[in-house]
């Protein structure tokens, strides 16, 4: 099967407008006869469900939590980008488009990204109208801040809780439609398979997580909005329930899986403290606006720090290595996430890490306290302020800006970050890869759509800060509602889809067989045991830096863990009740397949790109010596994998990426 | 640390529950409370027993999923946090810890420590929104300035995570802090004005219908609220309700 991205003709800036003018519409009276299933109610699924219902379709929405408001989007802290140019600093749709394509290391689809930039402004308008309390300046207008990798201030925010407020905005829009009866909400339901009839997606099989009942739901189209698969690493910044199941199940039914190896490792997370740890906590990247990152310059000092015999405040300025400022003078501590993450790992691998495990670097606010303190002393006319006074004044400013983050850090680590530098380390955060979709956001299965973090299209090999929220809402509020209408206009005479058909029988049987297998297996090891082992292989061999030998080994090891899992996993309890272990077992089974495909995808991509550093592909000389080397000649494509049974047998399809509007250039942050 | 846990076990909504004792050993003070429960569950699974079911997801204090009544306090000892942010350094070696679900008649138990908070959903569906078409044709976001003060106050109210600790801790099982927070957010913003009267009436009516008790100004909710939602929001809700009924 040939991949067709269906990107419309015409100049990039007009593609979306021309497209919208030409598509088929569904008459409002007919929309009442059309059902749409939306799986996932985060920013992407929630906004899609609300808007499709508003348009008049009958929507059935599904989430595994007890409420749409708890979807993982709630955790996003930093903010959302939009090209509003309210600050008059030269922002434009083109500039947002350009920054996003460049930030993604030229591995995203131009037309999709341009459309994203075009609708970004509408998102802010929409959310404000819904009552999202974005930060305002004293004049009553919207405030902005800046994020890594860009030179304008285009990030809108609601304190450190932007994702929460945006999600509550779509949740309220959903509630309005639930009250009107246009959305039927299925909380605590997990989608376990998709049902295809005559090649088209026509329904899903879901498990009611309270009663264990297996349910059939039919529709004219199915939308997958189930978020990212970062938990394949076991430890990540994702919520505990975040999973790949829906995406993986549709992959097995014909949807291609694109760029699985593109994961983002976020540089500013709270480091791991022990083997019992269940997740990693992100500290917003906005901290890098004021914090300076360093490790000891002398290995002896690093050793003493690791043994707890020396304090960071006892290391003199000249014995500190501010390695980002040293290596990247132009961007310094504000280099993009991939660059900052790799640089931290490089120092820690070389033995300079600053906690007991040697896997942490310092994020130090001392000089920000001083800088702000001096400024405040001037503003308040304090003559000859003491060092302590300066620090106190400066700390008050930092507290205003990041107080909640400092508090969160202190709760977790039990150290006061105002007195001693924070410790941070990179962690798996966001997955740029996902289900392959065309310009319409349709997968390679007809009538099956995929939006938000679950798809692959907009971020390339690296995601800039504050752009995932933008993509989720753009897809759900403003893109999918158009593109899906074009498809559904052929379904106005179809009528309701029955669920008592062979296709539903078969899919349901597959699901129940698997559940029964788990419960009857009577193995000896818990689900988490296997998940942790998978995570370790993924982090050690398919993490930030990769090489051919390790990747091949990883594929074999993951396969072995998978085989052992099916032989020896133990799942207590029964099928017809709430059974948390059973839920986990299904998710981990899917991660064990996805993990291997992930490694296989990394193996074929013999270039350093975005967050992933391929040890065989390094700049050998010049200004960029030692930095990651991208290879556009051979790898300017999307890898889209077709399922063929074992992950190792998956077949590669390439979508060649064309850059007509942006010249492919080496990314330099020097 | 070695600890004794007294945990509420209940097979499902229809069954009777009881407290069961468990022992856990080698608990690190750096663990979170939920990681300590993970250790217990791993132990139970390895013994072929059913793990203790508890709600959780983000594990960073924002999704509102985790609950638990620990030693008689919603979200346990320590202030301004959710259960997933509670750390074992708050406990002593050899201690006995009692763990129960959030108890309120409007929050029926589903299993073990998991309760059904759908009542909160229905209250929000009764009017916790601004009726705006999600068409992308809304006016420019800066065309209606909002004072920084109002925006900040609305944000403080909007920070509620819907966890239900306020209900669980209230002797009347009142949901007024939760409802007050939502009503306040919209009451403070110009966008929310048009429907203000209907919103507050409908939400309060639904709240009563769900079987939540009344507020008698004890203030326990504010003390246990992980997001510092203030009692002022209850006062504002009452004012809004009075205004609506005039
Ligand atoms: C800590 C953190 C901070 C972040 N900060 C930012 C930021 O500042 N700016 C930014 O732009 N981005 C940020 N991101 C990224 C961004 O939050 C996510 O990429 C985005 O919210 C994903 O939205 P989504 O709608 O695609 O998926 P999610 O919000 O993850 O929603 C997934 C939905 O799918 C449901 N689901 C999953 N599987 C199933 C199934 N099998 N059956 C039924 N339902 C299912 C879930 O219940 C949920 O409703 C952050 C991410 C994290 C982890
Ligand atoms: S008001 Fe506080 S305690 Fe009550 S639901 Fe909201 S966050 Fe939880
Ligand atoms: S698990 Fe999300 S708030 Fe505790």
mmCIF file of N, CA and C in Angstrom, chain A residues 49-122:
data_model
loop_
_atom_site.group_PDB
_atom_site.id
_atom_site.type_symbol
_atom_site.label_atom_id
_atom_site.label_comp_id
_atom_site.label_asym_id
_atom_site.label_seq_id
_atom_site.Cartn_x
_atom_site.Cartn_y
_atom_site.Cartn_z
ATOM 1 N N UNK A 49 -14.609 16.053 20.959
ATOM 2 C CA UNK A 49 -15.941 15.579 21.344
ATOM 3 C C UNK A 49 -16.900 16.765 21.473
ATOM 4 N N UNK A 50 -16.451 17.823 22.154
ATOM 5 C CA UNK A 50 -17.330 18.974 22.373
ATOM 6 C C UNK A 50 -17.715 19.610 21.035
ATOM 7 N N UNK A 51 -16.735 19.765 20.159
ATOM 8 C CA UNK A 51 -17.015 20.457 18.908
ATOM 9 C C UNK A 51 -17.886 19.610 17.980
ATOM 10 N N UNK A 52 -17.611 18.320 17.900
ATOM 11 C CA UNK A 52 -18.425 17.460 17.037
ATOM 12 C C UNK A 52 -19.872 17.439 17.535
ATOM 13 N N UNK A 53 -20.032 17.438 18.856
ATOM 14 C CA UNK A 53 -21.386 17.460 19.409
ATOM 15 C C UNK A 53 -22.053 18.802 19.106
ATOM 16 N N UNK A 54 -21.292 19.856 19.231
ATOM 17 C CA UNK A 54 -21.812 21.189 18.931
ATOM 18 C C UNK A 54 -22.308 21.251 17.483
ATOM 19 N N UNK A 55 -21.564 20.601 16.605
ATOM 20 C CA UNK A 55 -21.943 20.600 15.194
ATOM 21 C C UNK A 55 -23.211 19.787 14.953
ATOM 22 N N UNK A 56 -23.535 18.892 15.874
ATOM 23 C CA UNK A 56 -24.778 18.147 15.725
ATOM 24 C C UNK A 56 -24.621 16.636 15.617
ATOM 25 N N UNK A 57 -23.395 16.147 15.573
ATOM 26 C CA UNK A 57 -23.194 14.686 15.521
ATOM 27 C C UNK A 57 -23.513 14.080 16.886
ATOM 28 N N UNK A 58 -23.808 12.778 16.896
ATOM 29 C CA UNK A 58 -23.962 12.076 18.175
ATOM 30 C C UNK A 58 -22.601 11.540 18.575
ATOM 31 N N UNK A 59 -22.130 11.959 19.727
ATOM 32 C CA UNK A 59 -20.782 11.577 20.125
ATOM 33 C C UNK A 59 -20.833 10.635 21.316
ATOM 34 N N UNK A 60 -20.018 9.576 21.238
ATOM 35 C CA UNK A 60 -19.797 8.727 22.401
ATOM 36 C C UNK A 60 -18.341 8.900 22.775
ATOM 37 N N UNK A 61 -18.092 9.354 23.994
ATOM 38 C CA UNK A 61 -16.705 9.599 24.398
ATOM 39 C C UNK A 61 -16.291 8.639 25.506
ATOM 40 N N UNK A 62 -15.028 8.215 25.458
ATOM 41 C CA UNK A 62 -14.514 7.201 26.385
ATOM 42 C C UNK A 62 -13.249 7.666 27.081
ATOM 43 N N UNK A 63 -13.126 7.320 28.360
ATOM 44 C CA UNK A 63 -11.890 7.602 29.091
ATOM 45 C C UNK A 63 -11.733 6.570 30.181
ATOM 46 N N UNK A 64 -10.491 6.264 30.518
ATOM 47 C CA UNK A 64 -10.325 5.258 31.576
ATOM 48 C C UNK A 64 -10.437 5.858 32.969
ATOM 49 N N UNK A 65 -10.263 7.201 33.080
ATOM 50 C CA UNK A 65 -10.449 7.814 34.401
ATOM 51 C C UNK A 65 -11.938 7.985 34.709
ATOM 52 N N UNK A 66 -12.221 8.467 35.937
ATOM 53 C CA UNK A 66 -13.627 8.634 36.310
ATOM 54 C C UNK A 66 -14.213 9.936 35.780
ATOM 55 N N UNK A 67 -13.381 10.771 35.157
ATOM 56 C CA UNK A 67 -13.901 12.036 34.635
ATOM 57 C C UNK A 67 -12.961 12.538 33.542
ATOM 58 N N UNK A 68 -13.520 13.200 32.518
ATOM 59 C CA UNK A 68 -12.644 13.758 31.488
ATOM 60 C C UNK A 68 -11.634 14.741 32.088
ATOM 61 N N UNK A 69 -12.013 15.400 33.168
ATOM 62 C CA UNK A 69 -11.133 16.416 33.746
ATOM 63 C C UNK A 69 -9.824 15.826 34.244
ATOM 64 N N UNK A 70 -9.711 14.520 34.388
ATOM 65 C CA UNK A 70 -8.495 13.945 34.952
ATOM 66 C C UNK A 70 -7.521 13.424 33.892
ATOM 67 N N UNK A 71 -7.840 13.629 32.623
ATOM 68 C CA UNK A 71 -6.935 13.158 31.569
ATOM 69 C C UNK A 71 -5.555 13.770 31.783
ATOM 70 N N UNK A 72 -4.558 13.127 31.239
ATOM 71 C CA UNK A 72 -3.199 13.522 31.523
ATOM 72 C C UNK A 72 -2.853 14.956 31.104
ATOM 73 N N UNK A 73 -3.592 15.522 30.164
ATOM 74 C CA UNK A 73 -3.357 16.913 29.767
ATOM 75 C C UNK A 73 -3.401 17.849 30.971
ATOM 76 N N UNK A 74 -4.087 17.440 32.001
ATOM 77 C CA UNK A 74 -4.240 18.262 33.205
ATOM 78 C C UNK A 74 -2.879 18.627 33.802
ATOM 79 N N UNK A 75 -1.865 17.807 33.531
ATOM 80 C CA UNK A 75 -0.580 17.995 34.200
ATOM 81 C C UNK A 75 0.326 19.020 33.543
ATOM 82 N N UNK A 76 -0.016 19.477 32.347
ATOM 83 C CA UNK A 76 0.885 20.399 31.647
ATOM 84 C C UNK A 76 1.009 21.701 32.422
ATOM 85 N N UNK A 77 2.226 22.158 32.591
ATOM 86 C CA UNK A 77 2.454 23.303 33.460
ATOM 87 C C UNK A 77 2.700 24.591 32.701
ATOM 88 N N UNK A 78 3.624 24.510 31.759
ATOM 89 C CA UNK A 78 4.247 25.719 31.233
ATOM 90 C C UNK A 78 3.371 26.660 30.449
ATOM 91 N N UNK A 79 2.716 26.182 29.408
ATOM 92 C CA UNK A 79 1.916 27.116 28.636
ATOM 93 C C UNK A 79 1.617 26.614 27.247
ATOM 94 N N UNK A 80 0.949 27.467 26.486
ATOM 95 C CA UNK A 80 0.527 27.118 25.130
ATOM 96 C C UNK A 80 0.923 28.227 24.167
ATOM 97 N N UNK A 81 1.490 27.842 23.054
ATOM 98 C CA UNK A 81 1.931 28.822 22.069
ATOM 99 C C UNK A 81 0.796 29.274 21.174
ATOM 100 N N UNK A 82 0.882 30.513 20.716
ATOM 101 C CA UNK A 82 -0.029 31.005 19.691
ATOM 102 C C UNK A 82 0.603 32.237 19.062
ATOM 103 N N UNK A 83 0.460 32.329 17.750
ATOM 104 C CA UNK A 83 1.093 33.444 17.031
ATOM 105 C C UNK A 83 0.157 34.643 17.021
ATOM 106 N N UNK A 84 0.000 35.270 18.153
ATOM 107 C CA UNK A 84 -0.894 36.417 18.263
ATOM 108 C C UNK A 84 -0.151 37.739 18.049
ATOM 109 N N UNK A 85 1.125 37.714 18.253
ATOM 110 C CA UNK A 85 1.944 38.937 18.209
ATOM 111 C C UNK A 85 1.387 40.054 19.087
ATOM 112 N N UNK A 86 0.792 39.698 20.217
ATOM 113 C CA UNK A 86 0.311 40.730 21.146
ATOM 114 C C UNK A 86 1.478 41.548 21.711
ATOM 115 N N UNK A 87 2.636 40.947 21.776
ATOM 116 C CA UNK A 87 3.790 41.666 22.350
ATOM 117 C C UNK A 87 4.473 42.536 21.311
ATOM 118 N N UNK A 88 4.049 42.434 20.072
ATOM 119 C CA UNK A 88 4.678 43.239 19.024
ATOM 120 C C UNK A 88 6.154 42.934 18.845
ATOM 121 N N UNK A 89 6.557 41.712 19.129
ATOM 122 C CA UNK A 89 7.984 41.410 18.982
ATOM 123 C C UNK A 89 8.269 40.672 17.677
ATOM 124 N N UNK A 90 7.371 40.811 16.723
ATOM 125 C CA UNK A 90 7.654 40.287 15.398
ATOM 126 C C UNK A 90 7.132 38.891 15.156
ATOM 127 N N UNK A 91 6.223 38.426 15.981
ATOM 128 C CA UNK A 91 5.712 37.083 15.774
ATOM 129 C C UNK A 91 4.698 37.080 14.624
ATOM 130 N N UNK A 92 4.563 35.939 13.986
ATOM 131 C CA UNK A 92 3.608 35.792 12.891
ATOM 132 C C UNK A 92 3.343 34.311 12.703
ATOM 133 N N UNK A 93 2.311 33.984 11.928
ATOM 134 C CA UNK A 93 2.035 32.576 11.649
ATOM 135 C C UNK A 93 3.265 31.919 11.029
ATOM 136 N N UNK A 94 3.904 32.670 10.116
ATOM 137 C CA UNK A 94 5.055 32.092 9.443
ATOM 138 C C UNK A 94 6.163 31.773 10.441
ATOM 139 N N UNK A 95 6.391 32.701 11.362
ATOM 140 C CA UNK A 95 7.484 32.505 12.314
ATOM 141 C C UNK A 95 7.214 31.315 13.240
ATOM 142 N N UNK A 96 5.973 31.155 13.652
ATOM 143 C CA UNK A 96 5.626 30.007 14.492
ATOM 144 C C UNK A 96 5.809 28.708 13.691
ATOM 145 N N UNK A 97 5.372 28.752 12.461
ATOM 146 C CA UNK A 97 5.557 27.624 11.544
ATOM 147 C C UNK A 97 7.047 27.294 11.408
ATOM 148 N N UNK A 98 7.837 28.333 11.155
ATOM 149 C CA UNK A 98 9.267 28.146 10.961
ATOM 150 C C UNK A 98 9.921 27.563 12.227
ATOM 151 N N UNK A 99 9.656 28.174 13.362
ATOM 152 C CA UNK A 99 10.267 27.708 14.618
ATOM 153 C C UNK A 99 9.898 26.253 14.895
ATOM 154 N N UNK A 100 8.654 25.897 14.588
ATOM 155 C CA UNK A 100 8.192 24.543 14.895
ATOM 156 C C UNK A 100 8.862 23.522 13.980
ATOM 157 N N UNK A 101 8.994 23.862 12.708
ATOM 158 C CA UNK A 101 9.648 22.939 11.777
ATOM 159 C C UNK A 101 11.134 22.800 12.117
ATOM 160 N N UNK A 102 11.765 23.923 12.405
ATOM 161 C CA UNK A 102 13.189 23.878 12.762
ATOM 162 C C UNK A 102 13.385 23.151 14.095
ATOM 163 N N UNK A 103 12.560 23.521 15.078
ATOM 164 C CA UNK A 103 12.660 22.888 16.396
ATOM 165 C C UNK A 103 12.470 21.385 16.300
ATOM 166 N N UNK A 104 11.659 20.941 15.345
ATOM 167 C CA UNK A 104 11.407 19.507 15.160
ATOM 168 C C UNK A 104 12.481 18.829 14.335
ATOM 169 N N UNK A 105 13.577 19.550 14.101
ATOM 170 C CA UNK A 105 14.697 19.003 13.351
ATOM 171 C C UNK A 105 14.274 18.535 11.949
ATOM 172 N N UNK A 106 13.336 19.247 11.345
ATOM 173 C CA UNK A 106 12.934 18.990 9.951
ATOM 174 C C UNK A 106 12.473 17.562 9.717
ATOM 175 N N UNK A 107 11.667 17.067 10.642
ATOM 176 C CA UNK A 107 11.114 15.740 10.433
ATOM 177 C C UNK A 107 9.588 15.749 10.590
ATOM 178 N N UNK A 108 8.983 16.941 10.457
ATOM 179 C CA UNK A 108 7.521 17.003 10.511
ATOM 180 C C UNK A 108 6.995 17.369 9.130
ATOM 181 N N UNK A 109 5.682 17.319 8.980
ATOM 182 C CA UNK A 109 5.102 17.583 7.662
ATOM 183 C C UNK A 109 4.743 19.062 7.567
ATOM 184 N N UNK A 110 5.383 19.750 6.643
ATOM 185 C CA UNK A 110 5.214 21.201 6.510
ATOM 186 C C UNK A 110 3.755 21.650 6.528
ATOM 187 N N UNK A 111 2.935 21.020 5.693
ATOM 188 C CA UNK A 111 1.550 21.505 5.544
ATOM 189 C C UNK A 111 0.772 21.417 6.856
ATOM 190 N N UNK A 112 1.010 20.346 7.606
ATOM 191 C CA UNK A 112 0.312 20.221 8.891
ATOM 192 C C UNK A 112 0.759 21.305 9.862
ATOM 193 N N UNK A 113 2.062 21.542 9.882
ATOM 194 C CA UNK A 113 2.580 22.513 10.841
ATOM 195 C C UNK A 113 2.089 23.917 10.494
ATOM 196 N N UNK A 114 2.022 24.212 9.213
ATOM 197 C CA UNK A 114 1.551 25.544 8.842
ATOM 198 C C UNK A 114 0.102 25.737 9.280
ATOM 199 N N UNK A 115 -0.696 24.718 9.072
ATOM 200 C CA UNK A 115 -2.098 24.795 9.494
ATOM 201 C C UNK A 115 -2.190 25.005 11.011
ATOM 202 N N UNK A 116 -1.331 24.297 11.733
ATOM 203 C CA UNK A 116 -1.305 24.438 13.191
ATOM 204 C C UNK A 116 -1.042 25.893 13.584
ATOM 205 N N UNK A 117 -0.049 26.491 12.926
ATOM 206 C CA UNK A 117 0.284 27.884 13.238
ATOM 207 C C UNK A 117 -0.891 28.801 12.899
ATOM 208 N N UNK A 118 -1.539 28.511 11.767
ATOM 209 C CA UNK A 118 -2.662 29.355 11.345
ATOM 210 C C UNK A 118 -3.817 29.366 12.325
ATOM 211 N N UNK A 119 -4.134 28.211 12.914
ATOM 212 C CA UNK A 119 -5.295 28.177 13.809
ATOM 213 C C UNK A 119 -4.918 28.484 15.260
ATOM 214 N N UNK A 120 -3.618 28.639 15.522
ATOM 215 C CA UNK A 120 -3.193 28.799 16.918
ATOM 216 C C UNK A 120 -3.863 29.989 17.596
ATOM 217 N N UNK A 121 -4.012 31.090 16.881
ATOM 218 C CA UNK A 121 -4.610 32.288 17.475
ATOM 219 C C UNK A 121 -6.048 32.054 17.918
ATOM 220 N N UNK A 122 -6.786 31.301 17.101
ATOM 221 C CA UNK A 122 -8.174 30.983 17.433
ATOM 222 C C UNK A 122 -8.303 30.243 18.750
#
